[in-house]
PDB file of C-alpha atoms in Angstrom:
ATOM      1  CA  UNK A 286       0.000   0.000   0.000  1.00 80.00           C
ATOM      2  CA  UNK A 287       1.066   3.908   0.011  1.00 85.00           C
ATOM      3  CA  UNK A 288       2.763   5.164   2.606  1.00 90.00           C
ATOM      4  CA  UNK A 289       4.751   8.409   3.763  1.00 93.00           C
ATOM      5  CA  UNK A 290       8.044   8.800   5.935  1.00 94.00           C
ATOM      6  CA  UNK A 291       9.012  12.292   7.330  1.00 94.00           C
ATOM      7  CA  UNK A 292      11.480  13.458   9.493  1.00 88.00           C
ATOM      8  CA  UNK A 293      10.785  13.405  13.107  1.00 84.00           C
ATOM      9  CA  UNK A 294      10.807  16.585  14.929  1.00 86.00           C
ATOM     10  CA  UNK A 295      10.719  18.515  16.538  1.00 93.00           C
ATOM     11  CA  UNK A 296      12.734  21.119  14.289  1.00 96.00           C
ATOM     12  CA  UNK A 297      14.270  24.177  16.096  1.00 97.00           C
ATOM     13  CA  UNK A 298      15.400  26.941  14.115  1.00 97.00           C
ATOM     14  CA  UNK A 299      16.443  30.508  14.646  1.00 97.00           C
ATOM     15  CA  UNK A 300      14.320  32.945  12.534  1.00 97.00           C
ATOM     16  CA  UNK A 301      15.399  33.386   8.742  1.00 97.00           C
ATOM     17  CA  UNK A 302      17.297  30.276   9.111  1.00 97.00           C
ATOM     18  CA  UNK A 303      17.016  27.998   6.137  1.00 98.00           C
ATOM     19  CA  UNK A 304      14.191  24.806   6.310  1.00 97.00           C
ATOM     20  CA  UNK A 305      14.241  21.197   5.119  1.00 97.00           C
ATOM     21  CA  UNK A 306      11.924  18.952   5.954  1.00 97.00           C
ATOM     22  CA  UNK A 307      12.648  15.748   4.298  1.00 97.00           C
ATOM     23  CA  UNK A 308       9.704  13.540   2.759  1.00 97.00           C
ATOM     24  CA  UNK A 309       9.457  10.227   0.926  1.00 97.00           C
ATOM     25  CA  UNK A 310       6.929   8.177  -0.411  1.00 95.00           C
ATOM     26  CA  UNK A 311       5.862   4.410  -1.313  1.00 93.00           C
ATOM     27  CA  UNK A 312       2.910   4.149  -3.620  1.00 89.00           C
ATOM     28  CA  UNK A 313       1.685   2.338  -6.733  1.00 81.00           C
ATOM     29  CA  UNK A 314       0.929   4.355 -10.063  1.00 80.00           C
ATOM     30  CA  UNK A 315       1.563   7.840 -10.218  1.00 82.00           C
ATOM     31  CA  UNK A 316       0.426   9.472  -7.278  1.00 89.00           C
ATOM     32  CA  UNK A 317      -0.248  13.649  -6.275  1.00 90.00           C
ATOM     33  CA  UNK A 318       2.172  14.963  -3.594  1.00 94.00           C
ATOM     34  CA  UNK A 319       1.093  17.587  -0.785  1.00 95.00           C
ATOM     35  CA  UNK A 320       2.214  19.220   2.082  1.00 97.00           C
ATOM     36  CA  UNK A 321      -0.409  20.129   4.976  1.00 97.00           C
ATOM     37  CA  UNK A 322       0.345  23.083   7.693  1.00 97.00           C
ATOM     38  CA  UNK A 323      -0.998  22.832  10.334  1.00 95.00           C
ATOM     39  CA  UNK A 324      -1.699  26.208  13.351  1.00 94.00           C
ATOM     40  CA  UNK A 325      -1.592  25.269  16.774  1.00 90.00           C
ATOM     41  CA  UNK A 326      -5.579  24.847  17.998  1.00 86.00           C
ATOM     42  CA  UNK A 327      -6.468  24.786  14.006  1.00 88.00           C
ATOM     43  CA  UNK A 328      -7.300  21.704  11.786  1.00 90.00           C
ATOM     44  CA  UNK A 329      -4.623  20.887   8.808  1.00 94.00           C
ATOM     45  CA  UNK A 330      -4.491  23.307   5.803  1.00 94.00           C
ATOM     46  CA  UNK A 331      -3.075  22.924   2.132  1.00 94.00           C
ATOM     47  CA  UNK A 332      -0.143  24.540   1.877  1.00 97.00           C
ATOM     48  CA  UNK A 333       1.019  23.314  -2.027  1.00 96.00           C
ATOM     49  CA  UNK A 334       0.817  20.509  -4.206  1.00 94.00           C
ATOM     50  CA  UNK A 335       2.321  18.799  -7.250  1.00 95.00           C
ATOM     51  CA  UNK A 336       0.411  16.212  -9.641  1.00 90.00           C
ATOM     52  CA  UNK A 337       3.488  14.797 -11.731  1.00 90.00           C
ATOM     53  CA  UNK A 338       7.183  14.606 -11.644  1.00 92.00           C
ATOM     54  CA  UNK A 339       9.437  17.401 -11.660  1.00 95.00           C
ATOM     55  CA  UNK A 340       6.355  19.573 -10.959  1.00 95.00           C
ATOM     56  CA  UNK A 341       7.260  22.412  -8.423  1.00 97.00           C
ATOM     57  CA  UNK A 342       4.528  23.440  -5.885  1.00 97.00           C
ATOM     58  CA  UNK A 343       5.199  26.369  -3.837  1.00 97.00           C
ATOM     59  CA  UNK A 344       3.435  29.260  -1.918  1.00 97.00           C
ATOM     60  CA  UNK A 345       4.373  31.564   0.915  1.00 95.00           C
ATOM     61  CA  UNK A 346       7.871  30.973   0.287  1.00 97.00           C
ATOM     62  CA  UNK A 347       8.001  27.302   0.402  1.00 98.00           C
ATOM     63  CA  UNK A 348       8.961  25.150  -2.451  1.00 98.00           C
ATOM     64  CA  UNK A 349       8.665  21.371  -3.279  1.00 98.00           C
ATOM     65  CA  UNK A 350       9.535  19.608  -5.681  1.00 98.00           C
ATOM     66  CA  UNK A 351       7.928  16.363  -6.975  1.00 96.00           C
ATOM     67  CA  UNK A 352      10.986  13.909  -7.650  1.00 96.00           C
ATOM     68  CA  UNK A 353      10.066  10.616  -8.931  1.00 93.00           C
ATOM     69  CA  UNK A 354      14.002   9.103  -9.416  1.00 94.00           C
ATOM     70  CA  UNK A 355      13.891   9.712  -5.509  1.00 95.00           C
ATOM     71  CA  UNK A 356      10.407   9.331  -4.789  1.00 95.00           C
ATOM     72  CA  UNK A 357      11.070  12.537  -2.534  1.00 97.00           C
ATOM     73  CA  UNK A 358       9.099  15.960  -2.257  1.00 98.00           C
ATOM     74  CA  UNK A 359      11.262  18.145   0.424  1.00 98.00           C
ATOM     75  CA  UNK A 360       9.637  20.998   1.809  1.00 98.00           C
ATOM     76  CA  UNK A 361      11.890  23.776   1.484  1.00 98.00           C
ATOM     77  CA  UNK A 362      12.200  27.657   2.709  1.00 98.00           C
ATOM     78  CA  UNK A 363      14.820  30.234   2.245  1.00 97.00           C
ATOM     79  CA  UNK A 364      14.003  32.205   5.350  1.00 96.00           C
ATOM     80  CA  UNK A 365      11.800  31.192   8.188  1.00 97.00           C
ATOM     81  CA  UNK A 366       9.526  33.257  10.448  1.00 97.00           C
ATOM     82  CA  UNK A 367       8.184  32.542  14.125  1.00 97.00           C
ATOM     83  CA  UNK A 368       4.450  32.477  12.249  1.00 96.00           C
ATOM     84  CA  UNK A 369       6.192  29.587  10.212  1.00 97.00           C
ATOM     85  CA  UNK A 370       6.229  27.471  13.519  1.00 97.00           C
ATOM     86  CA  UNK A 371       3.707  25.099  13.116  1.00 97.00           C
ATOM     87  CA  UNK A 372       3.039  20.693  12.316  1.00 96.00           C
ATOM     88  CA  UNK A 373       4.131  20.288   8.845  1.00 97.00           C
ATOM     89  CA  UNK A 374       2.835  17.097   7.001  1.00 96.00           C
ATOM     90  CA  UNK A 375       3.478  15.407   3.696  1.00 96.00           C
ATOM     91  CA  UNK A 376       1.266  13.486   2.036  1.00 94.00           C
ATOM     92  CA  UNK A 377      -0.179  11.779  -1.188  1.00 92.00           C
ATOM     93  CA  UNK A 378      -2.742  10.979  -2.721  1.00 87.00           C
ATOM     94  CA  UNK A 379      -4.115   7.776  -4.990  1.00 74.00           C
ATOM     95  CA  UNK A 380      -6.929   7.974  -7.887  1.00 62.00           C
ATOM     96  CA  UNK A 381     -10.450   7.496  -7.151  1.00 56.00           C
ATOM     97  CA  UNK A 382     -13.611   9.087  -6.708  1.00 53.00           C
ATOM     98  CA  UNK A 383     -12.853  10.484  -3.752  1.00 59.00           C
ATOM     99  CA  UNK A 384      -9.860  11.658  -1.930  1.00 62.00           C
ATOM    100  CA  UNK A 385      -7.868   8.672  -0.897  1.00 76.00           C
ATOM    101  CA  UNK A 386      -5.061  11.024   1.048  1.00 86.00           C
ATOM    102  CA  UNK A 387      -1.789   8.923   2.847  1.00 88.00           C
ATOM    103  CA  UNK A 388      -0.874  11.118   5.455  1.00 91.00           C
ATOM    104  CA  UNK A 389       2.804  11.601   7.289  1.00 92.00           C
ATOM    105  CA  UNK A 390       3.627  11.242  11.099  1.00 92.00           C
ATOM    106  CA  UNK A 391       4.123  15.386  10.459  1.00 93.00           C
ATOM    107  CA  UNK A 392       7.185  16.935  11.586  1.00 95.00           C
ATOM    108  CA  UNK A 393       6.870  19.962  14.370  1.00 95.00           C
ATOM    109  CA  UNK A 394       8.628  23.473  13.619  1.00 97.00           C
ATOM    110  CA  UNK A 395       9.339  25.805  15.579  1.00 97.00           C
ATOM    111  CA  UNK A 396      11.312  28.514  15.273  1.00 97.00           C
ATOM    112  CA  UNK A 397      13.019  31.676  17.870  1.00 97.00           C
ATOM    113  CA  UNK A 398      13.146  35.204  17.327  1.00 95.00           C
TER     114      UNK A 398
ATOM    115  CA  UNK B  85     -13.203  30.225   8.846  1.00 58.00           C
ATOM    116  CA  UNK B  86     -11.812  27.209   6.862  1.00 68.00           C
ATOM    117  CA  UNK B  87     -15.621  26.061   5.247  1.00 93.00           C
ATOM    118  CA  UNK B  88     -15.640  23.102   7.617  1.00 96.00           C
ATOM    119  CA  UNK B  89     -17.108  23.696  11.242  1.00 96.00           C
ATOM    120  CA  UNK B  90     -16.544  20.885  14.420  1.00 97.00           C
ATOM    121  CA  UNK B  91     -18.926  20.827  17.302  1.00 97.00           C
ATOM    122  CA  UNK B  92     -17.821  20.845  20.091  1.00 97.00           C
ATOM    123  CA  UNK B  93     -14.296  21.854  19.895  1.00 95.00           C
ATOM    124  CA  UNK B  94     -13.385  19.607  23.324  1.00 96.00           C
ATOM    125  CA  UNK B  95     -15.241  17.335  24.547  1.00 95.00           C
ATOM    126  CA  UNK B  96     -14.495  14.925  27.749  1.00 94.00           C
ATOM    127  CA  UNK B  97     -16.529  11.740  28.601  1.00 91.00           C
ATOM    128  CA  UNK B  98     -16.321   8.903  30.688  1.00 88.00           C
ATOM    129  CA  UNK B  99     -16.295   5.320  29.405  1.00 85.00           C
ATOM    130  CA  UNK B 100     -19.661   4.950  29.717  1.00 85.00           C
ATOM    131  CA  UNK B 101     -21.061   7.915  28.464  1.00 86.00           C
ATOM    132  CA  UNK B 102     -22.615   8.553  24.601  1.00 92.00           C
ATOM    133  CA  UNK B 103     -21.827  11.266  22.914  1.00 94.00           C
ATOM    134  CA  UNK B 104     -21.288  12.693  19.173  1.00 96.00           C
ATOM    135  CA  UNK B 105     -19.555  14.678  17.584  1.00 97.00           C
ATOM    136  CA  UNK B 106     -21.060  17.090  14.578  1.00 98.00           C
ATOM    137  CA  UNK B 107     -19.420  18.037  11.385  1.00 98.00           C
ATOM    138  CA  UNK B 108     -20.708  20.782   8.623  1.00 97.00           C
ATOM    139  CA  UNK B 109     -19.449  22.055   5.637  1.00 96.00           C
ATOM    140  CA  UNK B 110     -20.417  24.932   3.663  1.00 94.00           C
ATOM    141  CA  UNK B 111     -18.356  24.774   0.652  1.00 93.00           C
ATOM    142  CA  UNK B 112     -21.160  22.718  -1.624  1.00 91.00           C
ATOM    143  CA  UNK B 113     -18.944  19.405  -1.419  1.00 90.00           C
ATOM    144  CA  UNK B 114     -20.116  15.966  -2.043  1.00 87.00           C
ATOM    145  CA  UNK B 115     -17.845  13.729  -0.025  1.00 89.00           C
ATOM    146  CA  UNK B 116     -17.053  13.777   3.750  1.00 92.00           C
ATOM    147  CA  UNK B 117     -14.197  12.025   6.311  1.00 92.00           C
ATOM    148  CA  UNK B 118     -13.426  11.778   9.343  1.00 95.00           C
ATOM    149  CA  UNK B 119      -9.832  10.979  10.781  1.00 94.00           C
ATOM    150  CA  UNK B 120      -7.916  10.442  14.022  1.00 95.00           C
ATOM    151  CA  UNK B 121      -5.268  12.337  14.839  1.00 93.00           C
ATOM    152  CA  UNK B 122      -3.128  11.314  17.630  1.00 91.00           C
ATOM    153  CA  UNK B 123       0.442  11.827  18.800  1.00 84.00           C
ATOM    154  CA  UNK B 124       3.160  10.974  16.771  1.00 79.00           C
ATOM    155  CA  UNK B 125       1.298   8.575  14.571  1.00 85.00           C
ATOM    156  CA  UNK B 126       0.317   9.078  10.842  1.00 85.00           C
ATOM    157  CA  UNK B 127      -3.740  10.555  10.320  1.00 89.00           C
ATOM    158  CA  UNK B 128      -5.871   7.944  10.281  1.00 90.00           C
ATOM    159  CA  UNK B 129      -8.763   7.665   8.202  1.00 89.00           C
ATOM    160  CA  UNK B 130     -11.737   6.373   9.819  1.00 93.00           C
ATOM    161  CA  UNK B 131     -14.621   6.528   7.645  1.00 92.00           C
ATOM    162  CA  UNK B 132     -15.774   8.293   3.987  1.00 89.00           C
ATOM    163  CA  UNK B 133     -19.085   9.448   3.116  1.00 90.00           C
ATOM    164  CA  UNK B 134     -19.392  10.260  -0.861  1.00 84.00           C
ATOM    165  CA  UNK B 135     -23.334  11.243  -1.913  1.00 78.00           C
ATOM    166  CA  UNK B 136     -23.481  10.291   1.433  1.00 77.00           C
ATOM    167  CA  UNK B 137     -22.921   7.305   1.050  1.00 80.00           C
ATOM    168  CA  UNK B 138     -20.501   5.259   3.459  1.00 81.00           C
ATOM    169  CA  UNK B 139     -17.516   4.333   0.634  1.00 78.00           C
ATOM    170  CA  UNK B 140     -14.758   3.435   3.613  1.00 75.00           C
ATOM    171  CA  UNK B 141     -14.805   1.869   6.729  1.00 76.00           C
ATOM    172  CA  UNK B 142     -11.074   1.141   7.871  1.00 75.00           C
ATOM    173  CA  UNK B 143     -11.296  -1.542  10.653  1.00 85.00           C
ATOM    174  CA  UNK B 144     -12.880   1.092  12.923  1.00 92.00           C
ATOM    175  CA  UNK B 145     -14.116  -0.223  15.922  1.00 92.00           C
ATOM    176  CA  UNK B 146     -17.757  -0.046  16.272  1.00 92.00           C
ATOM    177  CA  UNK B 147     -18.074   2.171  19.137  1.00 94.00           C
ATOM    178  CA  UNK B 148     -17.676   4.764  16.971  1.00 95.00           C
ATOM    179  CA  UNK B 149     -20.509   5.086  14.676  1.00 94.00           C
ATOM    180  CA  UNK B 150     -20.739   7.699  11.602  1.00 95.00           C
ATOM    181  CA  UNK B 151     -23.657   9.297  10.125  1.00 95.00           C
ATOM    182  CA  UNK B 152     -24.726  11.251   6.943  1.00 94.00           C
ATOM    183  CA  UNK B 153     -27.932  12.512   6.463  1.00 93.00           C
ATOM    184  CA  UNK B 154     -26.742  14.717   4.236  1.00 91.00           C
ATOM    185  CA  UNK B 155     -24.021  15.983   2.123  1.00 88.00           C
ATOM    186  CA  UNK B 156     -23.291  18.773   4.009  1.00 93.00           C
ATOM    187  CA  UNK B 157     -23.530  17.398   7.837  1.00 96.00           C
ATOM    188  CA  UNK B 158     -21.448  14.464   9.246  1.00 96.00           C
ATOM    189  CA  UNK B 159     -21.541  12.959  12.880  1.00 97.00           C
ATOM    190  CA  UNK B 160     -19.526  10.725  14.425  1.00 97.00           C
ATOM    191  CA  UNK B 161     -21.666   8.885  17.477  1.00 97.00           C
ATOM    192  CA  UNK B 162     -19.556   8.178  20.298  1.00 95.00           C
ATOM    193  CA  UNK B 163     -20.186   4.749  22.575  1.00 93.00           C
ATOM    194  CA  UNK B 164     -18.234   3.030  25.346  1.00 92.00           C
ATOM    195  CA  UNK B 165     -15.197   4.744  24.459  1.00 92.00           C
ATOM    196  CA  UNK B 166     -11.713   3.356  25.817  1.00 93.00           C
ATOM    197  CA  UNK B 167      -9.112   6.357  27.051  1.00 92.00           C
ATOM    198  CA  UNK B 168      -6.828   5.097  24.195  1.00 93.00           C
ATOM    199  CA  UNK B 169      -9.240   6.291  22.060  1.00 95.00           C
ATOM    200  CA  UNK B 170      -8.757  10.428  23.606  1.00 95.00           C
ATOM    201  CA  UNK B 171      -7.690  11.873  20.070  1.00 96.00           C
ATOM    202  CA  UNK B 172      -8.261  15.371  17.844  1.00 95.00           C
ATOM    203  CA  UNK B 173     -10.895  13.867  15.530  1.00 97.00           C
ATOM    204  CA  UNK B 174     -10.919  15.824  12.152  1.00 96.00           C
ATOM    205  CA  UNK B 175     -13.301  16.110   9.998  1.00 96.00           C
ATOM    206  CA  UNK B 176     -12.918  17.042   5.948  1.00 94.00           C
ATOM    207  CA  UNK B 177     -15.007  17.581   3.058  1.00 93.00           C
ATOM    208  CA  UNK B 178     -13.468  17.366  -0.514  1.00 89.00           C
ATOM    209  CA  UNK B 179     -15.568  18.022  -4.242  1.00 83.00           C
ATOM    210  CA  UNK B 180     -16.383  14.392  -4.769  1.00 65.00           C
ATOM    211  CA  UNK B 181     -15.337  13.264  -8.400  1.00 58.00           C
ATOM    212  CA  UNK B 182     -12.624  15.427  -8.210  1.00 53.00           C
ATOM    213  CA  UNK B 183      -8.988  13.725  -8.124  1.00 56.00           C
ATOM    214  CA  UNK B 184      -7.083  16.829  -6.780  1.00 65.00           C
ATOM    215  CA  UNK B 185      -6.464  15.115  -3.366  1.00 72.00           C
ATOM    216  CA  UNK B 186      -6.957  18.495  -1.378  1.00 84.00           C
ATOM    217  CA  UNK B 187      -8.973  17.905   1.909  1.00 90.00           C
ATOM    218  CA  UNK B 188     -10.676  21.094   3.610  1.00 92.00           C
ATOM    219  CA  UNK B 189     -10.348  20.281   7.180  1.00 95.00           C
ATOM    220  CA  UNK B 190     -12.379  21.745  10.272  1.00 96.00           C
ATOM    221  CA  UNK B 191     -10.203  22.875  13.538  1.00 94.00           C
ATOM    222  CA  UNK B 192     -10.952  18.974  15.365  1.00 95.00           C
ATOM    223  CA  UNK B 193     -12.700  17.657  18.364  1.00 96.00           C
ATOM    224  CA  UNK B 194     -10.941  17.343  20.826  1.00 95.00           C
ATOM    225  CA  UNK B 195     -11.806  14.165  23.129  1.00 96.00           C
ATOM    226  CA  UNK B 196     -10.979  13.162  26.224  1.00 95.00           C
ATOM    227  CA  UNK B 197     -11.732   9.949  27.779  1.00 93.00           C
ATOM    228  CA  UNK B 198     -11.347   9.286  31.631  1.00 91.00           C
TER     229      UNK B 198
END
């Protein structure tokens, strides 16, 4: 079946430090690839996505990109903020009529002023 | 406001108690989840309504039992819990037919069980 491995956290940084957070995949077929924030108190949120390889989601500064030689999609920033700090997880997702969504352990950030 | 609202937000019951927990959406979508979020372990996905219909049951015990009597509302009945099972439980709606794998999530339930 699909699955997910993330780094474990939690992740420490100072701010406008530079993030990884490593991500790898098992799945069958040609899966999407997505990384979920999410807030303390608040439920998970889509942060970007990528449907096929060597697609490149990003949005508020963070980048992925879908690599199928590695079956990797590393969430990447150039500069973090203390609003950054938050659950980040990774996660794909199969064909089907509905959303059949593999979901990471998530990986904690948090990061210092 | 994320579309997706959770009633209550925390709830705390004993073992013998029944409660539920409610789920709406008002984003005009046609499927519905729930999953269980606990510590250090991967979301799990407990049940899927699509046309609400039940599509997915994964091995969930049966003292928790879902409902949909419609598309947009979704409860999860709560029976002779066991404190393992204190979890956030999530609920999340997604346009059914659509294979963009993005969930819209509500902020959880928070449960307790003494």
């Amino acid at each position: 079946g699909n699955s997910v491995t993330q780094m474990e956290g939690p992740v420490t940084l100072s701010e406008e430090a530079f993030l990884t957070i490593n991500c790898t995949y098992t799945a069958t077929g040609y899966p999407s690839l997505f990384w979920y924030v999410q807030y303390p108190g608040e439920g998970l949120q889509l942060l970007l996505k990528a449907t096929k390889a060597d697609d490149k989601g990003s949005n508020k500064g963070f980048e992925a990109t879908y690599r199928k030689e590695t079956t990797s999609f590393h969430l990447e920033k150039g500069s973090v903020q203390v609003s950054d700090s938050a659950v980040y997880f990774c996660a794909l997702s199969g064909s089907g009529g509905y959303q059949k969504v593999t979901f990471g352990t998530g990986t904690k950030l948090q990061v210092i002023p | 406001e994320t579309g997706v609202t959770q009633t209550p937000r925390h709830l705390v019951m004993g073992m013998t108690n029944k409660k539920s927990l409610k789920c709406e959406q008002h984003l005009g979508h046609n499927a519905m989840y729930w999953y269980k979020q606990s510590a250090k372990k991967p979301l799990e996905l407990m049940f899927v309504y699509s046309l609400e219909e039940r599509v997915e049951n994964n091995s969930v015990p049966s003292r928790f039992s879902p409902e949909c009597p419609n598309s947009s509302h979704l409860f999860l009945h709560l029976h002779t819990l066991q404190p393992e099972d204190s979890a956030l439980y999530l609920c999340a709606s997604s346009p059914q037919g659509f294979d963009t794998g993005e969930l819209f999530f509500g902020e959880g339930s928070r449960l307790t069980v003494l």
